[in-house]
C-alpha atoms as one frame of an Amber mdcrd trajectory, in Angstrom:
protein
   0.000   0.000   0.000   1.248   3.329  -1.237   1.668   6.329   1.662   0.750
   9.413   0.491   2.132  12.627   1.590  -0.059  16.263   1.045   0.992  19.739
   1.048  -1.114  21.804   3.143  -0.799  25.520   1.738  -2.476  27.085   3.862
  -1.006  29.711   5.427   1.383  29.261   2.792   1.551  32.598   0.759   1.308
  32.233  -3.037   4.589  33.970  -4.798   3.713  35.213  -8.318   6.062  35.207
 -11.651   6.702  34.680 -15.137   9.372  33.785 -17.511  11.831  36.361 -18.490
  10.253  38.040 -21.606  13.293  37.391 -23.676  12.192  33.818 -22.997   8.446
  33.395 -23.677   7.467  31.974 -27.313   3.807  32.619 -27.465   1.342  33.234
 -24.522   1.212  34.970 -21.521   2.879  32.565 -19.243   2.008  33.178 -15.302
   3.058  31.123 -12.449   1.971  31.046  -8.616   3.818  28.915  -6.636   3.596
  27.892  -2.938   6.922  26.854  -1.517   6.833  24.686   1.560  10.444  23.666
   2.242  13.938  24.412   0.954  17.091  23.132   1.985  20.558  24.273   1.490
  21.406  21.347  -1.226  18.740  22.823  -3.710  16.021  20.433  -2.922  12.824
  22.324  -2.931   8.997  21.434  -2.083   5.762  22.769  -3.030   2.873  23.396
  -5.568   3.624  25.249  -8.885   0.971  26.246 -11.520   1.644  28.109 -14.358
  -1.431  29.621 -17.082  -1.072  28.369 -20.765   2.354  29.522 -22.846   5.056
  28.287 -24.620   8.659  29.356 -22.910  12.128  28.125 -22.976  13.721  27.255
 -19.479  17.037  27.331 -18.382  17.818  24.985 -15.678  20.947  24.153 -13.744
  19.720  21.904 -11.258  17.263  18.350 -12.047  13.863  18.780 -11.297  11.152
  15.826 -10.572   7.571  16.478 -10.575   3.889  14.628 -10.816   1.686  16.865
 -13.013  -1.952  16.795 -10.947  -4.073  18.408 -13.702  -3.690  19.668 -17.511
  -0.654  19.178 -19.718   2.807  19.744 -20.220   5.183  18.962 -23.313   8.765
  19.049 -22.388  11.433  19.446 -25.371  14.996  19.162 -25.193  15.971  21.450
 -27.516  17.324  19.781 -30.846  16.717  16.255 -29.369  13.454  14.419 -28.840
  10.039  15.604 -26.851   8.282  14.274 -23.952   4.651  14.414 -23.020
């Protein structure tokens, strides 16, 4: 049997962003997130929702994360796509 755990946000205040504009593709990208922990190695917790868009990212650090509702298409630039 799988254990489960939940983020409880509340309390939590939402922080609000987008994509540097340099970086956006089509859409009006907006994110809210709700961070819950972060430790010194980089690992961080939360919620993260973003509104429809099409941006590039730039990341230094690996990233997991379980998409809860809509979609989400991932390319690696030049190489293959994931859904």
């Amino acid at each position: 049997m799988a254990n489960f755990i939940t983020f409880d946000i509340d309390g939590v205040e939402a922080e609000f962003g987008a994509p540097q504009p340099d970086r956006i593709i089509s859409g009006d990208p907006q994110f809210r997130s709700w961070n819950l922990e972060e430790a010194e190695s980089g690992l961080y917790s939360g919620i993260w929702e973003a509104t429809p868009g099409k941006w590039r990212i730039v990341y230094e650090e690996w990233e997991y994360f379980s998409l809860l509702s809509g979609h989400s298409i991932v390319t690696e630039e030049a190489v293959c796509r994931f859904i």
